[in-house]
């Protein structure tokens, strides 16, 4: 007689991992990160008390705007000295403004430069910045100001 081998059938199979609730979990994580994320704001290191104006036009597309600040430094060892800030970066050498703005213009051809100039800033510095913007061919310029008197209700 031939020896018969009996194989034991495995009844202890591993349970399957259910993925039915996976989309719910992913959706909840997505909502959590959307709510918990703080959008980055510009850290302005330059004081800008804007001049008053009668007629103002609001910019429609703020995502195309690069902000350029001119005014006295708020703090540090050179406090009170007229400085230039583009977005988050303080500009040490004014002759580099043209290259910086040219690079930004290559990334975003429809870019608008919004100049926020302190009303007590030296006009010589503003003229130098305007020259640098011309060299960079950044000709879409907006000058920011405050509305004269109380806003209309």
mmCIF file with all atom_site columns, C-alpha atoms in Angstrom:
data_model
loop_
_atom_site.group_PDB
_atom_site.id
_atom_site.type_symbol
_atom_site.label_atom_id
_atom_site.label_alt_id
_atom_site.label_comp_id
_atom_site.label_asym_id
_atom_site.label_entity_id
_atom_site.label_seq_id
_atom_site.pdbx_PDB_ins_code
_atom_site.Cartn_x
_atom_site.Cartn_y
_atom_site.Cartn_z
_atom_site.occupancy
_atom_site.B_iso_or_equiv
_atom_site.pdbx_formal_charge
_atom_site.auth_seq_id
_atom_site.auth_comp_id
_atom_site.auth_asym_id
_atom_site.auth_atom_id
_atom_site.pdbx_PDB_model_num
ATOM 1   C CA . UNK A 1 1   ? 0.000   0.000   0.000   1.00 0.00 ? 1   UNK A CA 1
ATOM 2   C CA . UNK A 1 2   ? 1.196   3.357   -0.859  1.00 0.00 ? 2   UNK A CA 1
ATOM 3   C CA . UNK A 1 3   ? 1.489   5.718   1.951   1.00 0.00 ? 3   UNK A CA 1
ATOM 4   C CA . UNK A 1 4   ? -0.902  8.564   1.662   1.00 0.00 ? 4   UNK A CA 1
ATOM 5   C CA . UNK A 1 5   ? -0.031  11.941  2.912   1.00 0.00 ? 5   UNK A CA 1
ATOM 6   C CA . UNK A 1 6   ? -2.786  14.030  4.117   1.00 0.00 ? 6   UNK A CA 1
ATOM 7   C CA . UNK A 1 7   ? -2.306  17.739  3.789   1.00 0.00 ? 7   UNK A CA 1
ATOM 8   C CA . UNK A 1 8   ? -3.956  19.885  6.254   1.00 0.00 ? 8   UNK A CA 1
ATOM 9   C CA . UNK A 1 9   ? -6.063  22.534  4.643   1.00 0.00 ? 9   UNK A CA 1
ATOM 10  C CA . UNK A 1 10  ? -5.252  25.956  5.928   1.00 0.00 ? 10  UNK A CA 1
ATOM 11  C CA . UNK A 1 11  ? -8.286  27.558  7.447   1.00 0.00 ? 11  UNK A CA 1
ATOM 12  C CA . UNK A 1 12  ? -6.359  30.338  9.107   1.00 0.00 ? 12  UNK A CA 1
ATOM 13  C CA . UNK A 1 13  ? -5.977  32.509  6.006   1.00 0.00 ? 13  UNK A CA 1
ATOM 14  C CA . UNK A 1 14  ? -5.020  36.139  6.630   1.00 0.00 ? 14  UNK A CA 1
ATOM 15  C CA . UNK A 1 15  ? -7.995  38.493  6.581   1.00 0.00 ? 15  UNK A CA 1
ATOM 16  C CA . UNK A 1 16  ? -8.163  40.906  3.661   1.00 0.00 ? 16  UNK A CA 1
ATOM 17  C CA . UNK A 1 17  ? -7.445  44.581  4.173   1.00 0.00 ? 17  UNK A CA 1
ATOM 18  C CA . UNK A 1 18  ? -10.551 46.551  3.251   1.00 0.00 ? 18  UNK A CA 1
ATOM 19  C CA . UNK A 1 19  ? -10.025 49.792  1.374   1.00 0.00 ? 19  UNK A CA 1
ATOM 20  C CA . UNK A 1 20  ? -13.638 50.935  1.336   1.00 0.00 ? 20  UNK A CA 1
ATOM 21  C CA . UNK A 1 21  ? -13.004 53.823  3.757   1.00 0.00 ? 21  UNK A CA 1
ATOM 22  C CA . UNK A 1 22  ? -9.717  54.938  2.146   1.00 0.00 ? 22  UNK A CA 1
ATOM 23  C CA . UNK A 1 23  ? -11.289 57.709  -0.016  1.00 0.00 ? 23  UNK A CA 1
ATOM 24  C CA . UNK A 1 24  ? -13.009 59.126  3.080   1.00 0.00 ? 24  UNK A CA 1
ATOM 25  C CA . UNK A 1 25  ? -9.735  59.223  4.994   1.00 0.00 ? 25  UNK A CA 1
ATOM 26  C CA . UNK A 1 26  ? -7.878  60.885  2.115   1.00 0.00 ? 26  UNK A CA 1
ATOM 27  C CA . UNK A 1 27  ? -10.638 63.461  1.730   1.00 0.00 ? 27  UNK A CA 1
ATOM 28  C CA . UNK A 1 28  ? -10.595 64.262  5.460   1.00 0.00 ? 28  UNK A CA 1
ATOM 29  C CA . UNK A 1 29  ? -6.799  64.689  5.394   1.00 0.00 ? 29  UNK A CA 1
ATOM 30  C CA . UNK A 1 30  ? -7.066  66.980  2.390   1.00 0.00 ? 30  UNK A CA 1
ATOM 31  C CA . UNK A 1 31  ? -9.646  69.165  4.145   1.00 0.00 ? 31  UNK A CA 1
ATOM 32  C CA . UNK A 1 32  ? -7.543  69.238  7.321   1.00 0.00 ? 32  UNK A CA 1
ATOM 33  C CA . UNK A 1 33  ? -4.441  70.478  5.494   1.00 0.00 ? 33  UNK A CA 1
ATOM 34  C CA . UNK A 1 34  ? -6.441  73.039  3.511   1.00 0.00 ? 34  UNK A CA 1
ATOM 35  C CA . UNK A 1 35  ? -7.864  74.471  6.754   1.00 0.00 ? 35  UNK A CA 1
ATOM 36  C CA . UNK A 1 36  ? -4.659  74.254  8.785   1.00 0.00 ? 36  UNK A CA 1
ATOM 37  C CA . UNK A 1 37  ? -2.338  75.776  6.169   1.00 0.00 ? 37  UNK A CA 1
ATOM 38  C CA . UNK A 1 38  ? -1.498  79.446  6.558   1.00 0.00 ? 38  UNK A CA 1
ATOM 39  C CA . UNK A 1 39  ? -0.744  81.322  3.379   1.00 0.00 ? 39  UNK A CA 1
ATOM 40  C CA . UNK A 1 40  ? 2.616   83.041  3.424   1.00 0.00 ? 40  UNK A CA 1
ATOM 41  C CA . UNK A 1 41  ? 2.485   86.780  3.847   1.00 0.00 ? 41  UNK A CA 1
ATOM 42  C CA . UNK A 1 42  ? 5.246   89.222  2.987   1.00 0.00 ? 42  UNK A CA 1
ATOM 43  C CA . UNK A 1 43  ? 7.359   90.328  5.920   1.00 0.00 ? 43  UNK A CA 1
ATOM 44  C CA . UNK A 1 44  ? 7.682   94.071  5.229   1.00 0.00 ? 44  UNK A CA 1
ATOM 45  C CA . UNK A 1 45  ? 10.928  95.453  6.625   1.00 0.00 ? 45  UNK A CA 1
ATOM 46  C CA . UNK A 1 46  ? 10.419  98.935  5.179   1.00 0.00 ? 46  UNK A CA 1
ATOM 47  C CA . UNK A 1 47  ? 8.027   101.564 6.577   1.00 0.00 ? 47  UNK A CA 1
ATOM 48  C CA . UNK A 1 48  ? 5.549   102.814 3.996   1.00 0.00 ? 48  UNK A CA 1
ATOM 49  C CA . UNK A 1 49  ? 3.217   105.629 4.959   1.00 0.00 ? 49  UNK A CA 1
ATOM 50  C CA . UNK A 1 50  ? 1.452   106.033 1.660   1.00 0.00 ? 50  UNK A CA 1
ATOM 51  C CA . UNK A 1 51  ? 0.469   109.445 0.265   1.00 0.00 ? 51  UNK A CA 1
ATOM 52  C CA . UNK A 1 52  ? -3.204  110.432 -0.125  1.00 0.00 ? 52  UNK A CA 1
ATOM 53  C CA . UNK A 1 53  ? -4.969  110.419 -3.501  1.00 0.00 ? 53  UNK A CA 1
ATOM 54  C CA . UNK A 1 54  ? -8.398  111.381 -4.792  1.00 0.00 ? 54  UNK A CA 1
ATOM 55  C CA . UNK A 1 55  ? -8.869  108.925 -7.658  1.00 0.00 ? 55  UNK A CA 1
ATOM 56  C CA . UNK A 1 56  ? -7.844  105.313 -7.134  1.00 0.00 ? 56  UNK A CA 1
ATOM 57  C CA . UNK A 1 57  ? -8.201  102.206 -9.260  1.00 0.00 ? 57  UNK A CA 1
ATOM 58  C CA . UNK A 1 58  ? -8.151  98.784  -7.651  1.00 0.00 ? 58  UNK A CA 1
ATOM 59  C CA . UNK A 1 59  ? -6.057  96.056  -9.280  1.00 0.00 ? 59  UNK A CA 1
ATOM 60  C CA . UNK A 1 60  ? -8.148  93.092  -10.401 1.00 0.00 ? 60  UNK A CA 1
ATOM 61  C CA . UNK A 1 61  ? -5.508  90.372  -10.617 1.00 0.00 ? 61  UNK A CA 1
ATOM 62  C CA . UNK A 1 62  ? -3.358  90.479  -7.503  1.00 0.00 ? 62  UNK A CA 1
ATOM 63  C CA . UNK A 1 63  ? -1.542  87.270  -8.387  1.00 0.00 ? 63  UNK A CA 1
ATOM 64  C CA . UNK A 1 64  ? 0.278   89.070  -11.196 1.00 0.00 ? 64  UNK A CA 1
ATOM 65  C CA . UNK A 1 65  ? 1.572   91.784  -8.861  1.00 0.00 ? 65  UNK A CA 1
ATOM 66  C CA . UNK A 1 66  ? 5.119   92.056  -7.526  1.00 0.00 ? 66  UNK A CA 1
ATOM 67  C CA . UNK A 1 67  ? 5.322   94.488  -4.633  1.00 0.00 ? 67  UNK A CA 1
ATOM 68  C CA . UNK A 1 68  ? 8.249   96.878  -4.397  1.00 0.00 ? 68  UNK A CA 1
ATOM 69  C CA . UNK A 1 69  ? 8.613   98.887  -1.170  1.00 0.00 ? 69  UNK A CA 1
ATOM 70  C CA . UNK A 1 70  ? 10.672  102.074 -0.804  1.00 0.00 ? 70  UNK A CA 1
ATOM 71  C CA . UNK A 1 71  ? 11.030  103.742 2.571   1.00 0.00 ? 71  UNK A CA 1
ATOM 72  C CA . UNK A 1 72  ? 13.037  103.939 5.776   1.00 0.00 ? 72  UNK A CA 1
ATOM 73  C CA . UNK A 1 73  ? 14.018  100.676 7.471   1.00 0.00 ? 73  UNK A CA 1
ATOM 74  C CA . UNK A 1 74  ? 11.847  99.757  10.460  1.00 0.00 ? 74  UNK A CA 1
ATOM 75  C CA . UNK A 1 75  ? 14.645  98.279  12.579  1.00 0.00 ? 75  UNK A CA 1
ATOM 76  C CA . UNK A 1 76  ? 18.274  97.243  12.595  1.00 0.00 ? 76  UNK A CA 1
ATOM 77  C CA . UNK A 1 77  ? 21.509  99.180  12.665  1.00 0.00 ? 77  UNK A CA 1
ATOM 78  C CA . UNK A 1 78  ? 20.551  101.185 9.560   1.00 0.00 ? 78  UNK A CA 1
ATOM 79  C CA . UNK A 1 79  ? 17.108  102.094 10.960  1.00 0.00 ? 79  UNK A CA 1
ATOM 80  C CA . UNK A 1 80  ? 15.632  105.154 9.253   1.00 0.00 ? 80  UNK A CA 1
ATOM 81  C CA . UNK A 1 81  ? 17.834  104.850 6.155   1.00 0.00 ? 81  UNK A CA 1
ATOM 82  C CA . UNK A 1 82  ? 15.929  104.655 2.853   1.00 0.00 ? 82  UNK A CA 1
ATOM 83  C CA . UNK A 1 83  ? 15.793  101.055 1.702   1.00 0.00 ? 83  UNK A CA 1
ATOM 84  C CA . UNK A 1 84  ? 14.256  99.049  -1.130  1.00 0.00 ? 84  UNK A CA 1
ATOM 85  C CA . UNK A 1 85  ? 12.449  95.734  -0.679  1.00 0.00 ? 85  UNK A CA 1
ATOM 86  C CA . UNK A 1 86  ? 11.168  93.506  -3.470  1.00 0.00 ? 86  UNK A CA 1
ATOM 87  C CA . UNK A 1 87  ? 8.656   90.957  -2.161  1.00 0.00 ? 87  UNK A CA 1
ATOM 88  C CA . UNK A 1 88  ? 10.500  89.568  0.906   1.00 0.00 ? 88  UNK A CA 1
ATOM 89  C CA . UNK A 1 89  ? 14.080  90.525  0.019   1.00 0.00 ? 89  UNK A CA 1
ATOM 90  C CA . UNK A 1 90  ? 15.870  93.724  1.003   1.00 0.00 ? 90  UNK A CA 1
ATOM 91  C CA . UNK A 1 91  ? 17.962  95.036  -1.875  1.00 0.00 ? 91  UNK A CA 1
ATOM 92  C CA . UNK A 1 92  ? 21.496  96.010  -0.880  1.00 0.00 ? 92  UNK A CA 1
ATOM 93  C CA . UNK A 1 93  ? 22.780  97.018  -4.319  1.00 0.00 ? 93  UNK A CA 1
ATOM 94  C CA . UNK A 1 94  ? 20.310  99.125  -6.308  1.00 0.00 ? 94  UNK A CA 1
ATOM 95  C CA . UNK A 1 95  ? 21.906  98.171  -9.622  1.00 0.00 ? 95  UNK A CA 1
ATOM 96  C CA . UNK A 1 96  ? 20.665  94.576  -9.157  1.00 0.00 ? 96  UNK A CA 1
ATOM 97  C CA . UNK A 1 97  ? 17.002  95.633  -9.316  1.00 0.00 ? 97  UNK A CA 1
ATOM 98  C CA . UNK A 1 98  ? 16.987  95.478  -13.119 1.00 0.00 ? 98  UNK A CA 1
ATOM 99  C CA . UNK A 1 99  ? 18.234  91.872  -13.159 1.00 0.00 ? 99  UNK A CA 1
ATOM 100 C CA . UNK A 1 100 ? 15.842  90.755  -10.407 1.00 0.00 ? 100 UNK A CA 1
ATOM 101 C CA . UNK A 1 101 ? 12.842  92.318  -12.121 1.00 0.00 ? 101 UNK A CA 1
ATOM 102 C CA . UNK A 1 102 ? 13.927  91.007  -15.540 1.00 0.00 ? 102 UNK A CA 1
ATOM 103 C CA . UNK A 1 103 ? 13.999  87.453  -14.117 1.00 0.00 ? 103 UNK A CA 1
ATOM 104 C CA . UNK A 1 104 ? 10.563  87.935  -12.542 1.00 0.00 ? 104 UNK A CA 1
ATOM 105 C CA . UNK A 1 105 ? 9.260   89.295  -15.852 1.00 0.00 ? 105 UNK A CA 1
ATOM 106 C CA . UNK A 1 106 ? 10.530  86.193  -17.665 1.00 0.00 ? 106 UNK A CA 1
ATOM 107 C CA . UNK A 1 107 ? 8.602   83.982  -15.241 1.00 0.00 ? 107 UNK A CA 1
ATOM 108 C CA . UNK A 1 108 ? 5.425   86.104  -15.432 1.00 0.00 ? 108 UNK A CA 1
ATOM 109 C CA . UNK A 1 109 ? 5.250   88.215  -18.643 1.00 0.00 ? 109 UNK A CA 1
ATOM 110 C CA . UNK A 1 110 ? 2.082   90.066  -17.527 1.00 0.00 ? 110 UNK A CA 1
ATOM 111 C CA . UNK A 1 111 ? 3.602   91.120  -14.211 1.00 0.00 ? 111 UNK A CA 1
ATOM 112 C CA . UNK A 1 112 ? 2.629   94.461  -12.691 1.00 0.00 ? 112 UNK A CA 1
ATOM 113 C CA . UNK A 1 113 ? 5.047   96.191  -10.331 1.00 0.00 ? 113 UNK A CA 1
ATOM 114 C CA . UNK A 1 114 ? 3.184   97.765  -7.426  1.00 0.00 ? 114 UNK A CA 1
ATOM 115 C CA . UNK A 1 115 ? 5.369   100.459 -5.878  1.00 0.00 ? 115 UNK A CA 1
ATOM 116 C CA . UNK A 1 116 ? 4.576   101.302 -2.266  1.00 0.00 ? 116 UNK A CA 1
ATOM 117 C CA . UNK A 1 117 ? 6.628   104.406 -1.591  1.00 0.00 ? 117 UNK A CA 1
ATOM 118 C CA . UNK A 1 118 ? 6.785   106.110 1.807   1.00 0.00 ? 118 UNK A CA 1
ATOM 119 C CA . UNK A 1 119 ? 5.651   109.718 1.442   1.00 0.00 ? 119 UNK A CA 1
ATOM 120 C CA . UNK A 1 120 ? 8.863   110.938 3.107   1.00 0.00 ? 120 UNK A CA 1
ATOM 121 C CA . UNK A 1 121 ? 11.210  108.929 0.839   1.00 0.00 ? 121 UNK A CA 1
ATOM 122 C CA . UNK A 1 122 ? 13.864  110.636 -1.236  1.00 0.00 ? 122 UNK A CA 1
ATOM 123 C CA . UNK A 1 123 ? 12.745  111.169 -4.825  1.00 0.00 ? 123 UNK A CA 1
ATOM 124 C CA . UNK A 1 124 ? 16.307  110.397 -5.950  1.00 0.00 ? 124 UNK A CA 1
ATOM 125 C CA . UNK A 1 125 ? 15.875  106.784 -4.795  1.00 0.00 ? 125 UNK A CA 1
ATOM 126 C CA . UNK A 1 126 ? 12.469  106.497 -6.494  1.00 0.00 ? 126 UNK A CA 1
ATOM 127 C CA . UNK A 1 127 ? 13.990  107.780 -9.764  1.00 0.00 ? 127 UNK A CA 1
ATOM 128 C CA . UNK A 1 128 ? 16.826  105.249 -9.533  1.00 0.00 ? 128 UNK A CA 1
ATOM 129 C CA . UNK A 1 129 ? 14.307  102.437 -9.052  1.00 0.00 ? 129 UNK A CA 1
ATOM 130 C CA . UNK A 1 130 ? 12.241  103.664 -12.014 1.00 0.00 ? 130 UNK A CA 1
ATOM 131 C CA . UNK A 1 131 ? 15.407  103.679 -14.180 1.00 0.00 ? 131 UNK A CA 1
ATOM 132 C CA . UNK A 1 132 ? 16.161  100.097 -13.134 1.00 0.00 ? 132 UNK A CA 1
ATOM 133 C CA . UNK A 1 133 ? 12.594  99.042  -13.969 1.00 0.00 ? 133 UNK A CA 1
ATOM 134 C CA . UNK A 1 134 ? 12.931  100.618 -17.428 1.00 0.00 ? 134 UNK A CA 1
ATOM 135 C CA . UNK A 1 135 ? 16.175  98.693  -18.013 1.00 0.00 ? 135 UNK A CA 1
ATOM 136 C CA . UNK A 1 136 ? 14.374  95.473  -17.066 1.00 0.00 ? 136 UNK A CA 1
ATOM 137 C CA . UNK A 1 137 ? 11.506  96.401  -19.423 1.00 0.00 ? 137 UNK A CA 1
ATOM 138 C CA . UNK A 1 138 ? 9.088   96.217  -16.474 1.00 0.00 ? 138 UNK A CA 1
ATOM 139 C CA . UNK A 1 139 ? 6.869   99.009  -17.731 1.00 0.00 ? 139 UNK A CA 1
ATOM 140 C CA . UNK A 1 140 ? 3.577   98.069  -16.050 1.00 0.00 ? 140 UNK A CA 1
ATOM 141 C CA . UNK A 1 141 ? 3.873   100.062 -12.847 1.00 0.00 ? 141 UNK A CA 1
ATOM 142 C CA . UNK A 1 142 ? 1.250   100.820 -10.227 1.00 0.00 ? 142 UNK A CA 1
ATOM 143 C CA . UNK A 1 143 ? 1.800   103.444 -7.520  1.00 0.00 ? 143 UNK A CA 1
ATOM 144 C CA . UNK A 1 144 ? -0.047  102.567 -4.312  1.00 0.00 ? 144 UNK A CA 1
ATOM 145 C CA . UNK A 1 145 ? -1.691  105.247 -2.193  1.00 0.00 ? 145 UNK A CA 1
ATOM 146 C CA . UNK A 1 146 ? -4.449  105.799 0.348   1.00 0.00 ? 146 UNK A CA 1
ATOM 147 C CA . UNK A 1 147 ? -7.802  107.391 -0.441  1.00 0.00 ? 147 UNK A CA 1
ATOM 148 C CA . UNK A 1 148 ? -8.190  110.990 0.759   1.00 0.00 ? 148 UNK A CA 1
ATOM 149 C CA . UNK A 1 149 ? -10.590 111.417 3.635   1.00 0.00 ? 149 UNK A CA 1
ATOM 150 C CA . UNK A 1 150 ? -12.951 108.790 4.957   1.00 0.00 ? 150 UNK A CA 1
ATOM 151 C CA . UNK A 1 151 ? -13.967 106.055 2.496   1.00 0.00 ? 151 UNK A CA 1
ATOM 152 C CA . UNK A 1 152 ? -17.407 106.461 0.911   1.00 0.00 ? 152 UNK A CA 1
ATOM 153 C CA . UNK A 1 153 ? -20.142 104.484 2.630   1.00 0.00 ? 153 UNK A CA 1
#
